[in-house]
Amino acid sequence: MTASPDLGSGAQPALPPLFPFAAIAGQPLLCQALLLAAIDPQLGGVLIEGPRGTAKSTAARALAELIDAAPFVTLPLGASLEHLAGSLDLGQAMAGHALKFAPGLLARAHGGVLYVDEINLLPDALVDVLLDAAASGVNVVERDGISHRHAARFVLVGTMNPEEGQLRPQLLDRLGLCVRLANVEDAAQRQAIVRARLLFDADPAAFRARHADAQAALAAQLRTARERLQPAGALPWSDAVLQAAGALCIAAQVDGLRADLVLLRAARAWAAWLGDAEVRPDHVQAVAELVLVHRRKPGAPQPQPQPQRPSPQQAPSNPPSQSPAQIRPPAESTANGAGDSPPSEADWGAMPPAPVGLLRVAVPSLLAREAAKAGAPATKKA
């Protein structure tokens, strides 16, 4: 007789296996943006725009597996401010008349990935707190009779479908990187992606074992890149790098200087990923579109694609398309929707101009007068 499981033992059910990051194909800009945010979480996170079924949540969950002992925390749409940032522990306060802080999701996400699906549908107050903590690495709570602060360094990944609404420009500017995905139109690439997913669903263990070496190589390269950013003064940049970043931001007609600062941090993270000793202008070019695509004013000129150097550490090749271990910005960014965008996506709430016809108000007395002048009989009133 088979023993029934002890439901009261408190054992947590096993989580389903994750699709490996090394096997994600067809979305090189998405993989590059997630890796940059993981290397330097203070970039302010990654916003992923795109239709359903473009690997947004799959990539975010797979990223957490690459980071050592990283939790993966999901922020639900119905979460409250107390649920997110933490608040007074009412149970402790009522039992012992003592004030104690009850941690929220920001504390649980420390050192890992905080995933927000449909971030454009969150209340602005929650998005403000979320972005403050993501950029500063500290969560500050000043309410309910408590004053508390704790470390909250996490990789923020927010997704949204532009068809369901846009974020306000002020919030868009505070998100460090942005990727605009599009449906995969190439038939061969679609078949390769679908084939890989079917193989994973049929036997997750065998599929993960097939990509274990590539996954381990990515995790090691990510760990090394994060370590290279830690020493003060590591990966310096020259005046030429500052000039390149400033010229790109001016051409994009961005507001303020946040884009310049994020662009330099992203270029530094990219240099760390490639194993270079300093930041160069080509590093700035490699990450510029991720930083500027959601900040560029409508009508601003698009940057010219630049050839990029591949990563020095190459993981074993994967069957479908380009693997994350071979990430380099493509010559054309339109494959992931990061190219030209309509004004309605770049300027929140704006509508393109449209011709409007003029309508003359029909007043009977005026119609009779006009008809008399023209020598035609007046139209009778119905």
Tab-separated table of N, CA and C in Angstrom, residues 139-241:
chain	number	residue	atom	x	y	z
A	139	ASN	N	15.373	50.658	0.615
A	139	ASN	CA	13.950	50.906	0.818
A	139	ASN	C	13.762	51.655	2.126
A	140	VAL	N	13.103	52.795	2.068
A	140	VAL	CA	12.883	53.637	3.242
A	140	VAL	C	11.387	53.673	3.532
A	141	VAL	N	11.011	53.335	4.775
A	141	VAL	CA	9.611	53.325	5.194
A	141	VAL	C	9.452	54.320	6.332
A	142	GLU	N	8.614	55.315	6.117
A	142	GLU	CA	8.348	56.346	7.124
A	142	GLU	C	6.833	56.519	7.267
A	143	ARG	N	6.211	55.617	7.998
A	143	ARG	CA	4.765	55.712	8.216
A	143	ARG	C	4.363	54.704	9.286
A	144	ASP	N	3.097	54.778	9.690
A	144	ASP	CA	2.529	53.872	10.695
A	144	ASP	C	3.323	53.888	11.997
A	145	GLY	N	3.930	55.018	12.301
A	145	GLY	CA	4.670	55.125	13.548
A	145	GLY	C	6.024	54.463	13.531
A	146	ILE	N	6.534	54.067	12.367
A	146	ILE	CA	7.847	53.436	12.286
A	146	ILE	C	8.717	54.199	11.301
A	147	SER	N	10.006	54.130	11.535
A	147	SER	CA	11.004	54.691	10.634
A	147	SER	C	12.050	53.611	10.408
A	148	HIS	N	12.062	53.063	9.211
A	148	HIS	CA	12.906	51.902	8.952
A	148	HIS	C	13.485	51.999	7.550
A	149	ARG	N	14.695	51.516	7.388
A	149	ARG	CA	15.346	51.429	6.089
A	149	ARG	C	16.140	50.131	6.032
A	150	HIS	N	16.155	49.524	4.854
A	150	HIS	CA	16.890	48.276	4.672
A	150	HIS	C	17.371	48.187	3.235
A	151	ALA	N	18.383	47.359	3.017
A	151	ALA	CA	18.933	47.167	1.676
A	151	ALA	C	17.902	46.480	0.790
A	152	ALA	N	17.806	46.948	-0.432
A	152	ALA	CA	16.875	46.359	-1.406
A	152	ALA	C	17.524	46.433	-2.781
A	153	ARG	N	18.572	45.658	-2.958
A	153	ARG	CA	19.274	45.624	-4.248
A	153	ARG	C	18.764	44.423	-5.041
A	154	PHE	N	18.046	44.708	-6.091
A	154	PHE	CA	17.440	43.655	-6.880
A	154	PHE	C	17.419	44.078	-8.343
A	155	VAL	N	17.210	43.112	-9.209
A	155	VAL	CA	17.061	43.374	-10.635
A	155	VAL	C	15.568	43.523	-10.907
A	156	LEU	N	15.160	44.715	-11.287
A	156	LEU	CA	13.758	44.973	-11.583
A	156	LEU	C	13.476	44.637	-13.045
A	157	VAL	N	12.492	43.782	-13.258
A	157	VAL	CA	12.063	43.425	-14.609
A	157	VAL	C	10.563	43.669	-14.687
A	158	GLY	N	10.184	44.633	-15.506
A	158	GLY	CA	8.772	44.924	-15.698
A	158	GLY	C	8.367	44.647	-17.131
A	159	THR	N	7.202	44.069	-17.313
A	159	THR	CA	6.707	43.782	-18.650
A	159	THR	C	5.386	44.504	-18.869
A	160	MET	N	5.069	44.739	-20.117
A	160	MET	CA	3.802	45.381	-20.452
A	160	MET	C	3.470	45.120	-21.908
A	161	ASN	N	2.182	45.126	-22.192
A	161	ASN	CA	1.681	45.057	-23.555
A	161	ASN	C	1.197	46.451	-23.924
A	162	PRO	N	1.846	47.126	-24.879
A	162	PRO	CA	1.468	48.503	-25.202
A	162	PRO	C	0.001	48.657	-25.590
A	163	GLU	N	-0.633	47.577	-26.045
A	163	GLU	CA	-2.039	47.667	-26.416
A	163	GLU	C	-2.938	47.911	-25.205
A	164	GLU	N	-2.430	47.649	-24.005
A	164	GLU	CA	-3.237	47.786	-22.793
A	164	GLU	C	-2.955	49.090	-22.051
A	165	GLY	N	-2.217	50.004	-22.659
A	165	GLY	CA	-1.943	51.281	-22.030
A	165	GLY	C	-0.459	51.520	-21.875
A	166	GLN	N	-0.107	52.799	-21.692
A	166	GLN	CA	1.295	53.205	-21.597
A	166	GLN	C	1.609	53.734	-20.201
A	167	LEU	N	2.873	53.695	-19.869
A	167	LEU	CA	3.349	54.348	-18.656
A	167	LEU	C	3.522	55.837	-18.898
A	168	ARG	N	3.380	56.616	-17.848
A	168	ARG	CA	3.618	58.048	-17.976
A	168	ARG	C	5.083	58.304	-18.333
A	169	PRO	N	5.374	59.355	-19.113
A	169	PRO	CA	6.768	59.621	-19.495
A	169	PRO	C	7.693	59.769	-18.295
A	170	GLN	N	7.202	60.330	-17.180
A	170	GLN	CA	8.052	60.490	-16.006
A	170	GLN	C	8.498	59.140	-15.452
A	171	LEU	N	7.622	58.151	-15.496
A	171	LEU	CA	7.981	56.823	-15.012
A	171	LEU	C	8.844	56.085	-16.032
A	172	LEU	N	8.560	56.270	-17.305
A	172	LEU	CA	9.384	55.648	-18.341
A	172	LEU	C	10.841	56.084	-18.226
A	173	ASP	N	11.053	57.366	-17.960
A	173	ASP	CA	12.413	57.894	-17.889
A	173	ASP	C	13.191	57.288	-16.732
A	174	ARG	N	12.492	56.866	-15.694
A	174	ARG	CA	13.187	56.324	-14.527
A	174	ARG	C	13.523	54.848	-14.672
A	175	LEU	N	12.959	54.189	-15.655
A	175	LEU	CA	13.335	52.809	-15.938
A	175	LEU	C	14.602	52.812	-16.787
A	176	GLY	N	15.618	52.111	-16.325
A	176	GLY	CA	16.929	52.228	-16.951
A	176	GLY	C	16.968	51.800	-18.401
A	177	LEU	N	16.548	50.573	-18.687
A	177	LEU	CA	16.646	50.006	-20.023
A	177	LEU	C	15.262	49.619	-20.523
A	178	CYS	N	15.126	49.558	-21.819
A	178	CYS	CA	13.849	49.176	-22.412
A	178	CYS	C	14.103	48.337	-23.661
A	179	VAL	N	13.307	47.302	-23.802
A	179	VAL	CA	13.357	46.447	-24.994
A	179	VAL	C	11.957	46.380	-25.562
A	180	ARG	N	11.828	46.641	-26.847
A	180	ARG	CA	10.546	46.541	-27.531
A	180	ARG	C	10.577	45.328	-28.453
A	181	LEU	N	9.843	44.321	-28.050
A	181	LEU	CA	9.836	43.065	-28.775
A	181	LEU	C	8.752	43.068	-29.846
A	182	ALA	N	8.957	42.237	-30.833
A	182	ALA	CA	7.973	42.048	-31.890
A	182	ALA	C	7.800	40.557	-32.122
A	183	ASN	N	6.717	40.203	-32.749
A	183	ASN	CA	6.510	38.803	-33.098
A	183	ASN	C	7.581	38.339	-34.081
A	184	VAL	N	8.014	37.105	-33.923
A	184	VAL	CA	9.025	36.533	-34.807
A	184	VAL	C	8.368	36.220	-36.144
A	185	GLU	N	8.849	36.855	-37.196
A	185	GLU	CA	8.252	36.703	-38.524
A	185	GLU	C	8.981	35.679	-39.387
A	186	ASP	N	10.218	35.363	-39.045
A	186	ASP	CA	10.980	34.404	-39.851
A	186	ASP	C	10.469	32.991	-39.578
A	187	ALA	N	10.077	32.288	-40.629
A	187	ALA	CA	9.472	30.967	-40.462
A	187	ALA	C	10.439	29.968	-39.842
A	188	ALA	N	11.690	29.954	-40.303
A	188	ALA	CA	12.670	29.001	-39.775
A	188	ALA	C	12.952	29.260	-38.304
A	189	GLN	N	13.039	30.536	-37.939
A	189	GLN	CA	13.311	30.871	-36.545
A	189	GLN	C	12.132	30.501	-35.649
A	190	ARG	N	10.916	30.729	-36.132
A	190	ARG	CA	9.735	30.330	-35.357
A	190	ARG	C	9.723	28.818	-35.127
A	191	GLN	N	10.056	28.067	-36.164
A	191	GLN	CA	10.060	26.618	-36.019
A	191	GLN	C	11.112	26.168	-35.023
A	192	ALA	N	12.284	26.812	-35.046
A	192	ALA	CA	13.341	26.439	-34.110
A	192	ALA	C	12.928	26.737	-32.669
A	193	ILE	N	12.292	27.887	-32.448
A	193	ILE	CA	11.856	28.254	-31.101
A	193	ILE	C	10.774	27.299	-30.602
A	194	VAL	N	9.796	27.010	-31.468
A	194	VAL	CA	8.721	26.095	-31.081
A	194	VAL	C	9.266	24.695	-30.821
A	195	ARG	N	10.194	24.256	-31.651
A	195	ARG	CA	10.783	22.926	-31.471
A	195	ARG	C	11.504	22.840	-30.128
A	196	ALA	N	12.248	23.887	-29.764
A	196	ALA	CA	12.956	23.877	-28.484
A	196	ALA	C	11.977	23.836	-27.315
A	197	ARG	N	10.882	24.595	-27.438
A	197	ARG	CA	9.908	24.592	-26.340
A	197	ARG	C	9.228	23.235	-26.203
A	198	LEU	N	8.913	22.593	-27.323
A	198	LEU	CA	8.292	21.278	-27.265
A	198	LEU	C	9.236	20.247	-26.657
A	199	LEU	N	10.515	20.336	-26.991
A	199	LEU	CA	11.495	19.423	-26.391
A	199	LEU	C	11.588	19.644	-24.889
A	200	PHE	N	11.533	20.897	-24.459
A	200	PHE	CA	11.589	21.186	-23.026
A	200	PHE	C	10.352	20.648	-22.315
A	201	ASP	N	9.188	20.876	-22.894
A	201	ASP	CA	7.958	20.401	-22.261
A	201	ASP	C	7.900	18.877	-22.199
A	202	ALA	N	8.464	18.205	-23.203
A	202	ALA	CA	8.420	16.747	-23.223
A	202	ALA	C	9.340	16.135	-22.174
A	203	ASP	N	10.519	16.708	-21.991
A	203	ASP	CA	11.475	16.164	-21.012
A	203	ASP	C	12.336	17.313	-20.494
A	204	PRO	N	11.856	18.048	-19.483
A	204	PRO	CA	12.623	19.202	-18.982
A	204	PRO	C	14.010	18.844	-18.487
A	205	ALA	N	14.146	17.693	-17.822
A	205	ALA	CA	15.448	17.319	-17.270
A	205	ALA	C	16.471	17.091	-18.370
A	206	ALA	N	16.077	16.376	-19.411
A	206	ALA	CA	17.013	16.116	-20.505
A	206	ALA	C	17.347	17.402	-21.249
A	207	PHE	N	16.359	18.269	-21.440
A	207	PHE	CA	16.609	19.532	-22.134
A	207	PHE	C	17.571	20.401	-21.329
A	208	ARG	N	17.370	20.487	-20.020
A	208	ARG	CA	18.262	21.296	-19.175
A	208	ARG	C	19.662	20.691	-19.140
A	209	ALA	N	19.753	19.383	-19.145
A	209	ALA	CA	21.072	18.747	-19.155
A	209	ALA	C	21.820	19.057	-20.449
A	210	ARG	N	21.073	19.156	-21.552
A	210	ARG	CA	21.705	19.455	-22.838
A	210	ARG	C	22.305	20.863	-22.843
A	211	HIS	N	21.716	21.764	-22.097
A	211	HIS	CA	22.192	23.148	-22.062
A	211	HIS	C	22.938	23.480	-20.764
A	212	ALA	N	23.300	22.475	-19.996
A	212	ALA	CA	23.928	22.720	-18.688
A	212	ALA	C	25.280	23.420	-18.829
A	213	ASP	N	26.082	23.015	-19.803
A	213	ASP	CA	27.395	23.637	-19.964
A	213	ASP	C	27.268	25.105	-20.362
A	214	ALA	N	26.378	25.395	-21.303
A	214	ALA	CA	26.175	26.787	-21.709
A	214	ALA	C	25.614	27.616	-20.563
A	215	GLN	N	24.733	27.011	-19.776
A	215	GLN	CA	24.164	27.711	-18.626
A	215	GLN	C	25.234	28.012	-17.584
A	216	ALA	N	26.105	27.056	-17.320
A	216	ALA	CA	27.181	27.267	-16.357
A	216	ALA	C	28.162	28.333	-16.841
A	217	ALA	N	28.432	28.350	-18.142
A	217	ALA	CA	29.342	29.359	-18.680
A	217	ALA	C	28.748	30.756	-18.547
A	218	LEU	N	27.453	30.899	-18.803
A	218	LEU	CA	26.802	32.198	-18.642
A	218	LEU	C	26.818	32.657	-17.198
A	219	ALA	N	26.525	31.740	-16.272
A	219	ALA	CA	26.525	32.102	-14.855
A	219	ALA	C	27.916	32.536	-14.396
A	220	ALA	N	28.952	31.833	-14.857
A	220	ALA	CA	30.322	32.207	-14.486
A	220	ALA	C	30.702	33.562	-15.075
A	221	GLN	N	30.318	33.805	-16.330
A	221	GLN	CA	30.637	35.088	-16.951
A	221	GLN	C	29.891	36.229	-16.264
A	222	LEU	N	28.656	35.990	-15.865
A	222	LEU	CA	27.895	37.006	-15.141
A	222	LEU	C	28.509	37.284	-13.783
A	223	ARG	N	28.918	36.252	-13.092
A	223	ARG	CA	29.551	36.423	-11.782
A	223	ARG	C	30.847	37.223	-11.911
A	224	THR	N	31.639	36.925	-12.913
A	224	THR	CA	32.892	37.650	-13.124
A	224	THR	C	32.638	39.115	-13.456
A	225	ALA	N	31.642	39.377	-14.295
A	225	ALA	CA	31.331	40.760	-14.664
A	225	ALA	C	30.869	41.564	-13.459
A	226	ARG	N	30.055	40.965	-12.605
A	226	ARG	CA	29.600	41.667	-11.394
A	226	ARG	C	30.770	41.979	-10.468
A	227	GLU	N	31.704	41.049	-10.360
A	227	GLU	CA	32.865	41.258	-9.495
A	227	GLU	C	33.776	42.353	-10.044
A	228	ARG	N	33.842	42.486	-11.358
A	228	ARG	CA	34.737	43.465	-11.957
A	228	ARG	C	34.257	44.892	-11.719
A	229	LEU	N	32.967	45.071	-11.419
A	229	LEU	CA	32.443	46.405	-11.150
A	229	LEU	C	32.613	46.843	-9.700
A	230	GLN	N	32.992	45.926	-8.827
A	230	GLN	CA	33.028	46.243	-7.404
A	230	GLN	C	34.147	47.201	-6.994
A	231	PRO	N	35.392	47.032	-7.443
A	231	PRO	CA	36.462	47.931	-6.984
A	231	PRO	C	36.209	49.372	-7.413
A	232	ALA	N	36.553	50.293	-6.543
A	232	ALA	CA	36.410	51.709	-6.885
A	232	ALA	C	37.376	52.067	-8.013
A	233	GLY	N	36.863	52.756	-8.997
A	233	GLY	CA	37.689	53.157	-10.124
A	233	GLY	C	37.879	52.097	-11.182
A	234	ALA	N	37.180	50.966	-11.048
A	234	ALA	CA	37.318	49.915	-12.062
A	234	ALA	C	36.644	50.349	-13.354
A	235	LEU	N	37.203	49.921	-14.461
A	235	LEU	CA	36.687	50.203	-15.799
A	235	LEU	C	36.446	51.704	-16.000
A	236	PRO	N	37.520	52.501	-16.001
A	236	PRO	CA	37.351	53.951	-16.188
A	236	PRO	C	36.955	54.273	-17.624
A	237	TRP	N	36.468	55.503	-17.812
A	237	TRP	CA	36.142	55.974	-19.156
A	237	TRP	C	36.854	57.286	-19.432
A	238	SER	N	37.080	57.568	-20.678
A	238	SER	CA	37.799	58.760	-21.105
A	238	SER	C	36.813	59.851	-21.495
A	239	ASP	N	37.352	61.018	-21.849
A	239	ASP	CA	36.499	62.109	-22.326
A	239	ASP	C	35.791	61.730	-23.626
A	240	ALA	N	36.441	60.894	-24.435
A	240	ALA	CA	35.805	60.464	-25.677
A	240	ALA	C	34.526	59.679	-25.405
A	241	VAL	N	34.510	58.900	-24.332
A	241	VAL	CA	33.309	58.141	-23.965
A	241	VAL	C	32.206	59.095	-23.514
